[in-house]
Coordinates of C-alpha atoms in Angstrom, one line a residue:
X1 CA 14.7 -23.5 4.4
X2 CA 16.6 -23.6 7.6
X3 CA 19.5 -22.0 6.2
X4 CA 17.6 -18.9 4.6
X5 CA 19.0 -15.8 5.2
X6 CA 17.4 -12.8 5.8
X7 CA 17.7 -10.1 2.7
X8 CA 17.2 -5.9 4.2
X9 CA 15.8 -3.7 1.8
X10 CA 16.5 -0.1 2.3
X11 CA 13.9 0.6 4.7
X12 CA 15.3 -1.7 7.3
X13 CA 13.0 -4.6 7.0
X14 CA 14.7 -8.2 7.4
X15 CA 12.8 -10.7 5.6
X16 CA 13.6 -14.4 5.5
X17 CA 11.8 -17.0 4.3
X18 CA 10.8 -18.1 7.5
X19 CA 9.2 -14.9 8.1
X20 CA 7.5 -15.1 4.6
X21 CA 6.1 -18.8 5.0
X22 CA 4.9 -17.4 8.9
X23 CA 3.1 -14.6 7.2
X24 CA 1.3 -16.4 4.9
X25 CA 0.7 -19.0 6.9
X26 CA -0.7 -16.9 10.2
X27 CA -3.5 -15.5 7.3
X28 CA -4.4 -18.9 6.1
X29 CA -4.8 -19.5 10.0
X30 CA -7.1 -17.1 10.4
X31 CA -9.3 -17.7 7.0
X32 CA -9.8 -21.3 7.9
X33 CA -11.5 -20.2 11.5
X34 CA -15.2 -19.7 10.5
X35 CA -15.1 -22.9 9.1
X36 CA -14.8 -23.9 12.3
X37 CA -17.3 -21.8 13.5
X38 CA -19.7 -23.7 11.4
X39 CA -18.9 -27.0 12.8
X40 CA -18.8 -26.1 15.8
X41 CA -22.4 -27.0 18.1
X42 CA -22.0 -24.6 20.9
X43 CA -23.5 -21.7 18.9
X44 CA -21.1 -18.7 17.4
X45 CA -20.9 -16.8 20.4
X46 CA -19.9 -19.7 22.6
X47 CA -17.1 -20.3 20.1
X48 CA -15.4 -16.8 20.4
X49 CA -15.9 -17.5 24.3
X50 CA -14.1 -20.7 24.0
X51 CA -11.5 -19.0 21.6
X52 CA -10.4 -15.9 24.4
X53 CA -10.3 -19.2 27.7
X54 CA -8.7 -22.0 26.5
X55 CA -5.6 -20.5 25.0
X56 CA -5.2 -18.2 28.2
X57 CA -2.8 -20.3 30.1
X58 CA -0.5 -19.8 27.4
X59 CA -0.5 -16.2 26.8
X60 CA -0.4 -15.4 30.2
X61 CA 3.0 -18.2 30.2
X62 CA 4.1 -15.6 27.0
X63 CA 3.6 -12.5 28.8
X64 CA 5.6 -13.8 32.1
X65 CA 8.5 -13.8 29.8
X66 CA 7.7 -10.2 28.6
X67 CA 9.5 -6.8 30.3
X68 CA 7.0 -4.1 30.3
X69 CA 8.2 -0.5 30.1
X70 CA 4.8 1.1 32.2
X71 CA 2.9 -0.2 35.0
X72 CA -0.7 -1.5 35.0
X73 CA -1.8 1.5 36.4
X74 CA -5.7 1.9 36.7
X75 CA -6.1 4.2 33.4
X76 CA -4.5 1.5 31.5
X77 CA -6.8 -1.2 33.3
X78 CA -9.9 1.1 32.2
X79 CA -8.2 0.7 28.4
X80 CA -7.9 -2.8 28.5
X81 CA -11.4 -3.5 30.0
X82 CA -13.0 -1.2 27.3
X83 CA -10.9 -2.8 24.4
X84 CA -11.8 -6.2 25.1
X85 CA -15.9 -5.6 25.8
X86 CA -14.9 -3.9 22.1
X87 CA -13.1 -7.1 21.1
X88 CA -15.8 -9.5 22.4
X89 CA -18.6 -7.5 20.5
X90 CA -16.5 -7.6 17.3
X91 CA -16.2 -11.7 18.0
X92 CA -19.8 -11.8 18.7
X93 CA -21.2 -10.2 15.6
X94 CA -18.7 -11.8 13.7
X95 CA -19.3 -15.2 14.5
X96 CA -23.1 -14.6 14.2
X97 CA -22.3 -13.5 10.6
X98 CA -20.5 -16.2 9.8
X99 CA -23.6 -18.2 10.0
X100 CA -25.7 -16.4 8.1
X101 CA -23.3 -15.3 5.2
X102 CA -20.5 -16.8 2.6
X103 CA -17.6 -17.5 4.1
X104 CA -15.8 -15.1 1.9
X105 CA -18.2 -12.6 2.8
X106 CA -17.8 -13.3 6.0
X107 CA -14.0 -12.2 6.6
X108 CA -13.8 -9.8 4.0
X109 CA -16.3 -7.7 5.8
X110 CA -14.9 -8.3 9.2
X111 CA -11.8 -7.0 7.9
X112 CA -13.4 -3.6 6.9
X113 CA -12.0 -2.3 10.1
X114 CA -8.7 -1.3 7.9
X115 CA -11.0 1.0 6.1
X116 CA -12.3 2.5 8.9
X117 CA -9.5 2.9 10.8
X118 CA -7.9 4.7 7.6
X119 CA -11.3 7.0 8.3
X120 CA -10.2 7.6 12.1
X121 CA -7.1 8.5 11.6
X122 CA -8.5 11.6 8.6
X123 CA -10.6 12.5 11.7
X124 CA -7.8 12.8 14.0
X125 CA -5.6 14.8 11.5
X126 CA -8.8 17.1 10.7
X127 CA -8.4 16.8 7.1
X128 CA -10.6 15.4 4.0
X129 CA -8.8 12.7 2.3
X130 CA -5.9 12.5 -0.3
X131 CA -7.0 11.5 -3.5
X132 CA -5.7 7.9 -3.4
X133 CA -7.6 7.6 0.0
X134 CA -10.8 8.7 -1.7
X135 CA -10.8 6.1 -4.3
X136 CA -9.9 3.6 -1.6
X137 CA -13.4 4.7 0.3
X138 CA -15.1 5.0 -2.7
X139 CA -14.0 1.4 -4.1
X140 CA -15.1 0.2 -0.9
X141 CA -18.4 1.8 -0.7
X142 CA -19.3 0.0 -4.3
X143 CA -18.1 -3.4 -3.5
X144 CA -20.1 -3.3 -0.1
X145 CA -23.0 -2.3 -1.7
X146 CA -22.8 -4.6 -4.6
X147 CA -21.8 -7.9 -2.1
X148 CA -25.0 -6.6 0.0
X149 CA -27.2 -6.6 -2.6
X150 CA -25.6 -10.0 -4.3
X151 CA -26.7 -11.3 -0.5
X152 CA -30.3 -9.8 -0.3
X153 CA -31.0 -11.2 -3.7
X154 CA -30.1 -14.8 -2.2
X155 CA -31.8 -14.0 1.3
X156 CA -32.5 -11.6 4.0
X157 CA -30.6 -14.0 5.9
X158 CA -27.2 -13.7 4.4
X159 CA -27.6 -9.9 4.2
X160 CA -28.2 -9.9 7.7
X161 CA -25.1 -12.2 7.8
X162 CA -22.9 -8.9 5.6
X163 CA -24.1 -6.8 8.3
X164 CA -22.8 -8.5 11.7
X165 CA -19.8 -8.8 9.6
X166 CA -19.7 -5.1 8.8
X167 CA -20.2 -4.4 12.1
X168 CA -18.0 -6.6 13.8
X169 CA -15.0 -4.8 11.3
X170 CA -16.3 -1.6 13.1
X171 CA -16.3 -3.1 16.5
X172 CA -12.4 -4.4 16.2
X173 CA -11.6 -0.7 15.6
X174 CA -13.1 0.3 19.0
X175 CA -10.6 -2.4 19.9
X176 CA -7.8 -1.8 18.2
X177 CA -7.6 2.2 19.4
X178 CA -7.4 1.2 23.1
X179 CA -5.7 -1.7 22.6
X180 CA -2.7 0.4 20.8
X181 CA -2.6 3.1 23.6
X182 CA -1.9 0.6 26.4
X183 CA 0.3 -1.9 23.9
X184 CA 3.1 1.5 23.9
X185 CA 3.9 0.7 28.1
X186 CA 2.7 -2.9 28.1
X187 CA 3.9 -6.2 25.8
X188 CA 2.2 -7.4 23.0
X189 CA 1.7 -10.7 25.1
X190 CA 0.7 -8.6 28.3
X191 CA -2.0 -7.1 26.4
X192 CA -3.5 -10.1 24.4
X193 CA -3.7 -12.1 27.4
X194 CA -5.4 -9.2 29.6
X195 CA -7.8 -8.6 26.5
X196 CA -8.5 -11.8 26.4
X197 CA -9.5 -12.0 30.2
X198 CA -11.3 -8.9 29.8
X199 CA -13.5 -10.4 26.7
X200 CA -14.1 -14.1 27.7
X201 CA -16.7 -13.1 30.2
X202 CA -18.8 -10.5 27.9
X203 CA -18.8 -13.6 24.8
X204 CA -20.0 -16.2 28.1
X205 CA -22.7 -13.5 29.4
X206 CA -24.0 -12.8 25.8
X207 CA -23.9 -17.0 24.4
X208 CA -25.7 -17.1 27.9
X209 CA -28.3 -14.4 27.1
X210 CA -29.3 -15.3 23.7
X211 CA -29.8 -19.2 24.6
X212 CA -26.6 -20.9 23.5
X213 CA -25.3 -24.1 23.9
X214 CA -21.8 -23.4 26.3
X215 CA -20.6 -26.8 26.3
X216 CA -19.8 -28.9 23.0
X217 CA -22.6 -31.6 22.1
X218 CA -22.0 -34.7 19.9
X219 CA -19.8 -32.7 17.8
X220 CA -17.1 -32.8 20.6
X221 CA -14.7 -30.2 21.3
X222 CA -11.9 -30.3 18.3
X223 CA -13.7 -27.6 16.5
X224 CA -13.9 -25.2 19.3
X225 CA -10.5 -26.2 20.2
X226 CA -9.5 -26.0 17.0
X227 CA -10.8 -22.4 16.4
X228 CA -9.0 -21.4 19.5
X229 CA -5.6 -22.6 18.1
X230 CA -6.1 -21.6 14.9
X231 CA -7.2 -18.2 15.5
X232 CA -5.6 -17.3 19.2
X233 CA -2.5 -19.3 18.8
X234 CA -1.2 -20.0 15.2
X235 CA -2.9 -17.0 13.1
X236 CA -2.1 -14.0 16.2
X237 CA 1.3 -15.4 17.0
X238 CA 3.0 -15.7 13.3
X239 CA 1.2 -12.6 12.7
X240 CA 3.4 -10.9 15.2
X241 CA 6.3 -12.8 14.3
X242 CA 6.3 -11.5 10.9
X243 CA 4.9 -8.3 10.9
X244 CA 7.6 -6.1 11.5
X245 CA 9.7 -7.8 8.9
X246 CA 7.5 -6.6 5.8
X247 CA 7.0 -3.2 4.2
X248 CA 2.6 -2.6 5.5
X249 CA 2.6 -3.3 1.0
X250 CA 3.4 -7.0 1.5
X251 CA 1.4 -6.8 4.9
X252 CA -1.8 -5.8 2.8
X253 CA -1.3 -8.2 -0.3
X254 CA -0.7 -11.0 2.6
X255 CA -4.3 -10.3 3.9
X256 CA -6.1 -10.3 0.8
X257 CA -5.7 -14.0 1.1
X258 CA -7.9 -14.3 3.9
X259 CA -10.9 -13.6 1.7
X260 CA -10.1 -16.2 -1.2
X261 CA -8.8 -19.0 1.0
X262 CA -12.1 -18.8 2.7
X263 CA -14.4 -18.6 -0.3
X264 CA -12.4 -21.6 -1.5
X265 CA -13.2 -23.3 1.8
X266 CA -16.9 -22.3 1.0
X267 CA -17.0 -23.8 -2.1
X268 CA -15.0 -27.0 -0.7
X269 CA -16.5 -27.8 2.3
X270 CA -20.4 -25.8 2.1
X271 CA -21.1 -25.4 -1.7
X272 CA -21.4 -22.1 -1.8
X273 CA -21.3 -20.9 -5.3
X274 CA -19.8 -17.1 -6.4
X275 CA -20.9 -15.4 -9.2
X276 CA -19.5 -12.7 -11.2
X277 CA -20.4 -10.0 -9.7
X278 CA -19.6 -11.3 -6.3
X279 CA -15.8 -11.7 -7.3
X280 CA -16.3 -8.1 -8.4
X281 CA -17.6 -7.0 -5.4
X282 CA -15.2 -8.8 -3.5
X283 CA -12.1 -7.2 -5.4
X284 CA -13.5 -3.6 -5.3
X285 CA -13.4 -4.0 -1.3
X286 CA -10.2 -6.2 -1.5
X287 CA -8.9 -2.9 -3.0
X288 CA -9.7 -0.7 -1.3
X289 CA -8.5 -2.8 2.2
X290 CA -5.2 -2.6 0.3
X291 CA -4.9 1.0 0.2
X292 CA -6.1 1.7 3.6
X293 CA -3.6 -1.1 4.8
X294 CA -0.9 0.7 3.1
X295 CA -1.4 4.4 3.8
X296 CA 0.4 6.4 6.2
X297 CA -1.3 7.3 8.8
X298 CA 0.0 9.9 11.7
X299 CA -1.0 8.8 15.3
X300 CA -3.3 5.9 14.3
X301 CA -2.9 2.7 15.5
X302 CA -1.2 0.2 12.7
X303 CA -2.4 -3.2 13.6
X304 CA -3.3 -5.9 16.7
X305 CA -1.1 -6.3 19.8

């Protein structure tokens, strides 16, 4: 594979196989992560503090290497503080989902934030949406309510689990907005590591508040350190590698295997069975992620730094 060459289509994108094999593999990074949020015995919170630290020395090594076009003036500072206290609540109510839903659940609600992204950028524009973007909202109004009530028929527990999930989707928005204004002076590695800096001590203050365990017990540290490589490291950085080789179509079908990969994990590794109308709920919201991934959108931010 070594000697794959890259193939332009007429929109300029240059697509190996590397970059194809990095895509796919950077999602399958980031589906495996709440598993190891499961394993982990710090408690959820502790795990996404974990995740922004340990890999910091790293990104900041990245960023070193980067040339920044802008300063780090003190309005930028003021963006980067507010997009990671943004990107540690959306870690934080994430994480606590995890717990308390499917796995497949789980990350297809965390990635609602396309759909509400799609949302702020119609409220920026100051129009109602097209009709392709109406049946995108409306898909994924049905399939949330359908995998909410699929979850309250099982427990209160795992609806509460669909929630944080919902909400942390809502959360990496908040995030994402800043997080793009300040990523158009600064690098991509520039910004992840001074997120990062920014979140780590919200996620240690709230594990703290709520009673968490900060340091690993008998399970040891490979899942939190795995977590942190799988979702900081691998999953962000092949992400970025490959993202502006693909047309935002191939970009969307890429993340719809977040979601299965992690109900398969569910099934493998928790038992967690899916019925029917689960799938069903989980393709009407797969859908619709698809479409909002995939539609134009004037002066909205496109994706993570």
């Amino acid at each position: 594979m070594s000697g794959a060459t890259s193939t332009a289509d007429k929109n300029g994108y240059q697509a190996s196989a590397w970059h194809f094999v990095a895509l796919l593999a950077g999602n399958a990074a980031l589906a495996i992560g709440p598993w190891f949020v499961r394993l982990a015995d710090t408690g959820p919170v502790s795990v996404g503090f974990w995740r922004m630290l340990l890999p910091l020395p790293i990104l900041l090594l990245l960023a070193r290497r980067e040339r920044s076009e802008a300063p780090l003036d003190m309005k930028r500072a003021g963006w980067i503080v507010f997009a990671g206290i943004a990107f540690a609540l959306d870690l934080a109510a994430w994480h606590l989902g995890i717990e308390r839903t499917r796995l497949g659940n789980s990350v297809l609600l965390a990635n609602s934030g396309s759909l509400f992204l799609m949302v702020w950028g119609l409220v920026q524009l100051r129009r109602m949406p097209h009709r392709n973007e109406s049946v995108a909202i409306f898909a994924a109004l049905t399939g949330v309510a359908i995998l909410l009530g699929r979850s309250f028929e099982i427990s209160p527990r795992t609806l509460l689990g669909d929630v944080l999930c919902l909400a942390a989707g809502f959360f990496y928005v908040l995030y994402l907005i800043p997080a793009q204004k300040v990523r158009e002076g600064l690098g991509q590695w520039t910004v992840l590591s001074l997120v990062s800096m920014a979140a780590a001590p919200v996620l240690f203050v709230i594990a703290y508040r709520v009673g968490e365990p900060i340091l690993p017990g008998p399970v040891g540290w490979a899942p939190v350190v795995a977590m942190a490589i799988t979702g900081q490291l691998i999953g962000q950085a092949l992400i970025v590698y490959s993202l502006k080789n693909f047309p935002p179509l191939i970009i969307g079908f890429a993340l719809l295997t977040q979601p299965a990969l992690a109900a398969l994990v569910g099934f493998l590794a928790f038992g967690e069975v899916l019925m029917p109308l689960d799938f069903l709920g989980m393709a009407l919201v797969a859908a619709a992620l698809l479409v909002a991934r995939t539609t134009p959108r004037q002066r909205a931010p496109t994706g993570t730094p």
